[in-house]
Coordinates of C-alpha atoms in Angstrom, one line a residue:
M1 CA -23.0 -32.5 27.4
P2 CA -22.3 -34.5 24.2
F3 CA -21.1 -38.1 24.4
L4 CA -17.3 -38.4 23.8
G5 CA -16.7 -41.4 21.6
Q6 CA -18.8 -43.3 19.0
D7 CA -22.5 -42.3 19.1
W8 CA -25.3 -44.7 18.0
R9 CA -26.9 -41.8 16.1
S10 CA -23.7 -41.2 14.2
P11 CA -21.7 -44.4 13.6
G12 CA -18.0 -44.0 12.8
Q13 CA -17.9 -40.4 14.1
S14 CA -16.6 -38.8 17.3
W15 CA -17.0 -35.6 19.2
V16 CA -13.9 -33.3 19.2
K17 CA -13.5 -30.1 21.2
T18 CA -12.1 -27.2 19.2
E19 CA -11.8 -23.5 19.8
E20 CA -15.1 -22.9 18.0
G21 CA -16.9 -25.6 20.0
W22 CA -17.7 -29.3 19.8
K23 CA -17.6 -30.9 16.3
K24 CA -18.2 -34.3 14.9
T25 CA -15.3 -35.9 13.0
T26 CA -14.9 -39.2 11.2
A27 CA -11.9 -41.5 11.3
E28 CA -10.7 -40.3 7.9
D29 CA -10.7 -36.7 9.1
T30 CA -8.8 -37.7 12.2
N31 CA -6.2 -39.5 10.1
N32 CA -5.9 -36.5 7.8
N33 CA -5.5 -34.2 10.8
V34 CA -2.8 -36.4 12.4
S35 CA -0.9 -36.6 9.1
L36 CA -1.2 -32.9 8.7
E37 CA 0.0 -32.2 12.2
S38 CA 3.0 -34.6 11.8
F39 CA 3.8 -32.9 8.5
C40 CA 3.7 -29.5 10.2
K41 CA 5.9 -30.8 13.0
T42 CA 8.4 -32.2 10.5
V43 CA 8.6 -28.8 8.7
E44 CA 9.0 -27.0 12.0
E45 CA 11.8 -29.3 13.1
E46 CA 13.6 -28.9 9.7
E47 CA 13.3 -25.1 10.1
C48 CA 14.6 -25.2 13.7
F49 CA 17.5 -27.5 12.5
N50 CA 18.3 -25.1 9.7
K51 CA 18.2 -22.1 12.1
E52 CA 20.5 -23.9 14.6
N53 CA 23.0 -24.6 11.8
L54 CA 22.8 -21.0 10.7
L55 CA 23.4 -19.8 14.3
L56 CA 26.3 -22.2 14.7
S57 CA 27.9 -21.1 11.5
L58 CA 27.4 -17.5 12.4
S59 CA 28.9 -18.1 15.9
Y60 CA 31.9 -19.9 14.3
D61 CA 32.4 -17.0 11.9
M62 CA 32.1 -14.5 14.8
A63 CA 34.6 -16.5 16.9
A64 CA 37.1 -16.6 14.0
K65 CA 36.7 -12.9 13.4
K66 CA 37.1 -12.3 17.2
R67 CA 40.3 -14.4 17.3
K68 CA 41.6 -12.4 14.3
K69 CA 40.6 -9.1 15.9
D70 CA 42.3 -10.2 19.2
L71 CA 45.4 -11.1 17.4
M72 CA 45.5 -7.8 15.6
N73 CA 44.8 -5.9 18.9
N74 CA 47.6 -7.9 20.5
N75 CA 50.0 -6.8 17.8
T76 CA 49.1 -3.1 18.1
K77 CA 52.0 -1.0 19.4
V78 CA 49.9 1.7 21.0
P79 CA 49.2 1.0 24.7
Y80 CA 46.0 2.2 26.2
F81 CA 47.2 4.0 29.3
H82 CA 47.4 7.5 30.5
R83 CA 50.4 9.6 31.2
E84 CA 49.5 11.0 34.6
K85 CA 52.2 12.0 37.1
W86 CA 50.1 11.2 40.1
I87 CA 46.8 9.4 40.9
Y88 CA 44.4 9.5 43.9
V89 CA 44.2 6.1 45.6
H90 CA 40.8 5.6 47.2
K91 CA 40.1 2.3 48.9
G92 CA 36.4 2.7 49.3
S93 CA 33.3 4.5 48.1
T94 CA 32.6 7.9 49.4
K95 CA 30.1 10.7 48.6
E96 CA 32.6 12.2 46.3
R97 CA 33.9 9.1 44.6
H98 CA 32.3 5.8 43.7
G99 CA 34.3 2.5 43.8
Y100 CA 38.0 2.1 44.6
C101 CA 41.4 2.2 42.9
T102 CA 42.8 -1.1 41.8
L103 CA 46.3 -2.3 40.9
G104 CA 45.3 -2.5 37.3
E105 CA 43.9 1.0 37.3
A106 CA 47.1 2.4 38.9
F107 CA 49.2 0.4 36.4
N108 CA 47.2 2.0 33.5
R109 CA 47.1 5.6 34.6
L110 CA 50.6 6.1 36.0
D111 CA 53.3 7.2 33.5
F112 CA 55.3 4.0 33.3
C113 CA 56.0 4.5 29.6
S114 CA 58.3 7.4 30.1
A115 CA 59.6 5.9 33.4
I116 CA 61.3 3.2 31.4
K117 CA 63.4 5.7 29.5
D118 CA 64.6 7.1 32.9
T119 CA 67.7 5.3 34.1
R120 CA 66.9 6.0 37.7
R121 CA 63.5 4.3 37.4
F122 CA 64.3 1.4 35.1
N123 CA 65.3 -1.1 37.8
Y124 CA 62.3 -0.1 39.8
I125 CA 59.9 -0.8 36.9
V126 CA 61.6 -4.1 36.1
R127 CA 61.3 -5.3 39.7
L128 CA 57.6 -4.2 39.7
L129 CA 57.0 -6.2 36.5
E130 CA 58.6 -9.2 38.0
L131 CA 56.4 -9.1 41.1
I132 CA 53.3 -8.7 39.0
A133 CA 54.3 -11.7 36.8
K134 CA 54.8 -13.9 39.9
S135 CA 51.4 -13.5 41.5
Q136 CA 49.4 -10.4 40.5
L137 CA 48.8 -10.9 36.7
P138 CA 45.3 -12.5 37.1
S139 CA 44.2 -9.5 39.2
L140 CA 44.8 -7.1 36.4
S141 CA 42.0 -6.1 34.0
G142 CA 42.2 -7.0 30.3
V143 CA 43.5 -3.5 29.4
A144 CA 46.0 -3.6 32.2
Q145 CA 47.3 -7.1 31.1
K146 CA 47.6 -5.7 27.5
N147 CA 49.5 -2.7 28.8
Y148 CA 51.7 -5.0 30.8
M149 CA 52.8 -6.8 27.7
N150 CA 53.3 -3.6 25.8
I151 CA 55.5 -2.1 28.5
L152 CA 57.4 -5.3 28.7
E153 CA 58.1 -5.1 24.9
R154 CA 59.4 -1.6 25.3
V155 CA 61.7 -2.8 28.2
V156 CA 63.1 -5.6 26.0
Q157 CA 63.6 -3.2 23.1
K158 CA 65.4 -0.7 25.3
V159 CA 67.8 -3.5 26.5
L160 CA 68.4 -4.6 23.0
D161 CA 69.2 -1.1 21.9
D162 CA 71.3 -0.1 25.0
Q163 CA 72.9 -3.5 25.5
Q164 CA 72.6 -3.1 29.2
N165 CA 70.7 -4.9 32.0
V166 CA 70.5 -8.1 30.0
R167 CA 70.5 -10.5 33.0
P168 CA 67.6 -9.0 35.0
I169 CA 65.4 -8.9 31.9
K170 CA 66.2 -12.5 31.1
E171 CA 65.1 -13.4 34.7
L172 CA 61.9 -11.4 34.3
L173 CA 61.0 -13.1 31.0
Q174 CA 61.7 -16.5 32.5
T175 CA 59.5 -15.8 35.6
L176 CA 56.7 -14.5 33.3
Y177 CA 56.8 -17.5 31.0
V178 CA 56.7 -20.0 33.9
S179 CA 53.7 -18.1 35.4
L180 CA 51.9 -18.1 32.1
C181 CA 52.4 -21.8 31.6
G182 CA 50.5 -22.4 34.8
L183 CA 47.8 -19.8 34.1
V184 CA 47.1 -20.9 30.5
Q185 CA 46.2 -24.4 31.8
D186 CA 43.4 -22.8 33.9
M187 CA 41.9 -20.6 31.1
G188 CA 38.5 -22.0 31.8
K189 CA 38.6 -20.6 35.4
S190 CA 38.8 -17.0 34.3
V191 CA 42.3 -16.4 35.5
L192 CA 43.3 -14.5 32.4
V193 CA 41.3 -12.1 30.2
G194 CA 41.1 -13.1 26.5
N195 CA 41.1 -16.3 24.6
I196 CA 43.9 -18.9 24.7
N197 CA 45.1 -18.1 21.2
M198 CA 46.1 -14.6 22.2
W199 CA 48.0 -15.7 25.3
V200 CA 49.8 -18.5 23.3
H201 CA 50.8 -15.8 20.8
R202 CA 52.2 -13.7 23.7
M203 CA 54.1 -16.7 25.1
E204 CA 55.6 -17.2 21.7
N205 CA 56.7 -13.5 21.8
I206 CA 58.4 -14.1 25.1
L207 CA 60.3 -17.0 23.7
Q208 CA 61.4 -14.9 20.8
W209 CA 62.6 -12.1 23.1
Q210 CA 64.6 -14.6 25.1
Q211 CA 66.2 -15.8 21.9
Q212 CA 67.1 -12.2 21.0
L213 CA 68.6 -11.6 24.4
D214 CA 70.6 -14.8 24.2
N215 CA 72.0 -13.8 20.8
I216 CA 72.9 -10.2 21.8
Q217 CA 76.5 -9.2 21.1
I218 CA 77.8 -6.4 23.1
N219 CA 80.0 -4.1 20.9
R220 CA 83.2 -2.8 22.3
P221 CA 83.4 0.9 22.7
T222 CA 85.4 2.8 20.1
S223 CA 86.8 5.2 22.6
T224 CA 90.6 5.3 23.0
G225 CA 90.5 7.1 26.3
M226 CA 91.4 5.9 29.8
K227 CA 90.1 2.4 30.7
L228 CA 89.2 1.0 34.1
T229 CA 92.4 -1.0 34.2
D230 CA 94.5 2.1 33.7
L231 CA 93.4 3.5 37.1
P232 CA 95.2 2.7 40.3
A233 CA 94.1 -0.4 42.1
S234 CA 92.7 1.6 45.0
L235 CA 90.4 3.5 42.7
Q236 CA 89.4 0.3 40.9
L237 CA 88.4 -1.2 44.3
N238 CA 86.5 2.0 45.2
I239 CA 84.5 1.6 41.9
M240 CA 83.8 -2.0 42.6
Q241 CA 82.4 -1.2 46.0
R242 CA 79.6 0.7 44.2
L243 CA 78.3 -2.6 42.8
T244 CA 75.5 -4.1 44.9
D245 CA 75.2 -7.4 43.1
G246 CA 77.8 -10.1 43.6
R247 CA 77.0 -11.5 40.1
D248 CA 78.2 -8.2 38.6
L249 CA 81.5 -8.6 40.5
V250 CA 81.9 -12.1 39.1
S251 CA 81.2 -10.9 35.6
L252 CA 83.7 -8.0 36.0
G253 CA 86.4 -10.4 37.2
Q254 CA 86.0 -12.5 34.0
V255 CA 87.1 -9.5 31.8
C256 CA 90.8 -9.8 32.4
P257 CA 93.1 -11.4 35.0
E258 CA 93.9 -8.1 36.6
L259 CA 90.3 -7.4 37.4
G260 CA 89.8 -11.0 38.4
T261 CA 92.4 -10.7 41.1
L262 CA 90.8 -7.5 42.5
T263 CA 87.3 -9.0 42.5
E264 CA 88.6 -11.7 44.9
D265 CA 89.4 -9.1 47.6
R266 CA 88.0 -10.4 50.9
L267 CA 87.1 -6.9 52.2
L268 CA 85.1 -6.2 49.0
W269 CA 82.9 -9.2 49.6
K270 CA 82.7 -8.5 53.4
K271 CA 81.2 -5.1 52.7
L272 CA 78.8 -6.6 50.2
C273 CA 77.6 -9.1 52.9
Q274 CA 77.2 -6.4 55.5
Y275 CA 75.3 -4.3 53.0
H276 CA 72.6 -6.9 52.2
F277 CA 72.4 -8.9 55.4
T278 CA 72.2 -8.4 59.1
D279 CA 74.8 -9.5 61.6
R280 CA 72.4 -12.2 62.9
Q281 CA 72.0 -13.6 59.5
I282 CA 75.7 -13.6 58.8
R283 CA 76.5 -15.4 62.1
K284 CA 74.1 -18.2 61.1
R285 CA 76.0 -18.8 57.9
L286 CA 79.6 -18.5 58.8
M287 CA 82.1 -20.3 56.6
V288 CA 85.8 -20.6 57.6
S289 CA 88.6 -21.6 55.2
D290 CA 91.5 -24.0 56.1
K291 CA 93.6 -21.0 57.0
G292 CA 91.1 -19.7 59.5
H293 CA 89.7 -16.9 57.4
L294 CA 86.1 -16.2 56.7
E295 CA 85.0 -17.1 53.2
W296 CA 83.0 -13.9 52.5
K297 CA 82.4 -14.6 48.8
K298 CA 81.0 -18.1 49.5
M299 CA 79.0 -16.7 52.4
Y300 CA 77.5 -14.0 50.2
F301 CA 76.1 -16.5 47.7
K302 CA 74.9 -18.9 50.5
L303 CA 73.2 -16.0 52.2
S304 CA 71.6 -14.8 49.0
R305 CA 69.9 -18.2 48.6
C306 CA 68.5 -18.0 52.1
Y307 CA 67.5 -14.3 52.5
P308 CA 66.3 -11.6 50.1
L309 CA 68.8 -9.0 49.0
R310 CA 68.5 -5.4 50.0
E311 CA 66.8 -3.4 47.3
Q312 CA 67.9 0.2 46.6
Y313 CA 66.5 2.4 43.8
S314 CA 67.5 5.9 42.7
D315 CA 63.9 6.9 42.2
T316 CA 60.7 5.3 43.5
L317 CA 57.0 5.9 43.7
H318 CA 55.9 7.8 46.8
F319 CA 52.6 7.8 48.7
C320 CA 51.1 10.7 50.6
T321 CA 49.3 9.5 53.7
H322 CA 47.5 12.8 54.1
C323 CA 45.9 13.2 50.7
H324 CA 46.2 9.5 49.5
I325 CA 48.0 10.4 46.3
L326 CA 50.5 8.1 44.6
F327 CA 53.2 10.0 42.6
W328 CA 56.8 9.8 41.4
K329 CA 59.5 11.2 43.6
D330 CA 60.4 14.2 41.5
T331 CA 56.7 15.1 40.7
D332 CA 54.8 17.6 42.7
H333 CA 51.3 16.7 43.8
P334 CA 48.4 18.9 45.1
C335 CA 48.9 18.2 48.8
T336 CA 47.0 20.3 51.3
A337 CA 49.2 19.4 54.3
N338 CA 51.3 22.1 55.9
N339 CA 54.4 20.0 55.6
P340 CA 54.0 17.6 52.7
E341 CA 57.3 15.9 53.1
S342 CA 56.5 14.7 56.7
C343 CA 53.5 12.6 55.4
T344 CA 55.3 11.2 52.3
V345 CA 56.3 7.5 52.3
S346 CA 58.7 5.9 49.8
L347 CA 57.3 2.7 48.3
S348 CA 59.3 -0.3 47.3
P349 CA 57.9 -2.4 44.5
Q350 CA 56.4 -4.8 47.0
D351 CA 54.9 -1.9 49.0
F352 CA 53.3 -0.6 45.8
I353 CA 51.5 -4.0 45.3
N354 CA 50.6 -4.3 49.0
L355 CA 49.0 -0.8 48.8
F356 CA 46.2 -2.3 46.7
N357 CA 45.7 -5.6 48.6
F358 CA 42.7 -4.5 50.6

């Protein structure tokens, strides 16, 4: 084995192990090799630095293009959802089906687009959007969140065109904006799909819609026919009894003094309280005037702050417990039961959301 270091037979030289074997080198060769290696390392570091700068610039360009693309996709008016009248709700994997149906999938596939145009289903859709805005928005997929905003835009546009249902849409937009303010702060926790610029743009749209609803001016009808005030007082009271929201009665009473007097009818507010609340709830919130009469109007607003109002819709989604199909009320579904109506359950908006919480 050769001697590693300076050898008496070769002063100033040393043995160095290489891939080809052991070789003798002088101090000058070693210095040249070290300088050559340092030069190569410097060149390699410069190349790596240039590559990193190139990758960073490319990533910045891609991020800018992606933000621009997301903004363009957010502004598109064509929602990516199906127009199916019914869907099969499967909660687990089977031999025939893999996976399960989620709230976002149901929101995408059901025909909510045409349901908005139906007066019977409009309030149902608005209530469903409000419940999703409160707690279920992070559970939706990216496509479902985009469809949610597209459907909401159609709802706002319908209200602006028809000049009806302004108050519930204002409440819906306020609820959604408050929820988004909290969710955008947690963008790093994957609570919303997409970058923050896209959601800030959507929040700006919500503020713009609220401004449009605040500035809406309801045009008086040009009809010269019979008005509500031309009817007998008994018929006017009969029509007022069809209203299920006390705020609508208050708004109606502000039209003219005659209607204002009728909307203060104690029997009218009593029926409204009995419609929304149970006898036990009413007994807990009794309010008596100085004359010994029950203040039904004050009791109604006090009860509405303590208990939820009764919800009633002209048309709702139905669920078949036999074949696990979700469908609209007036839509037939391929049920194999002998008596399909016996296994059909009407779903409130909250029941629709609870159906997918498994």
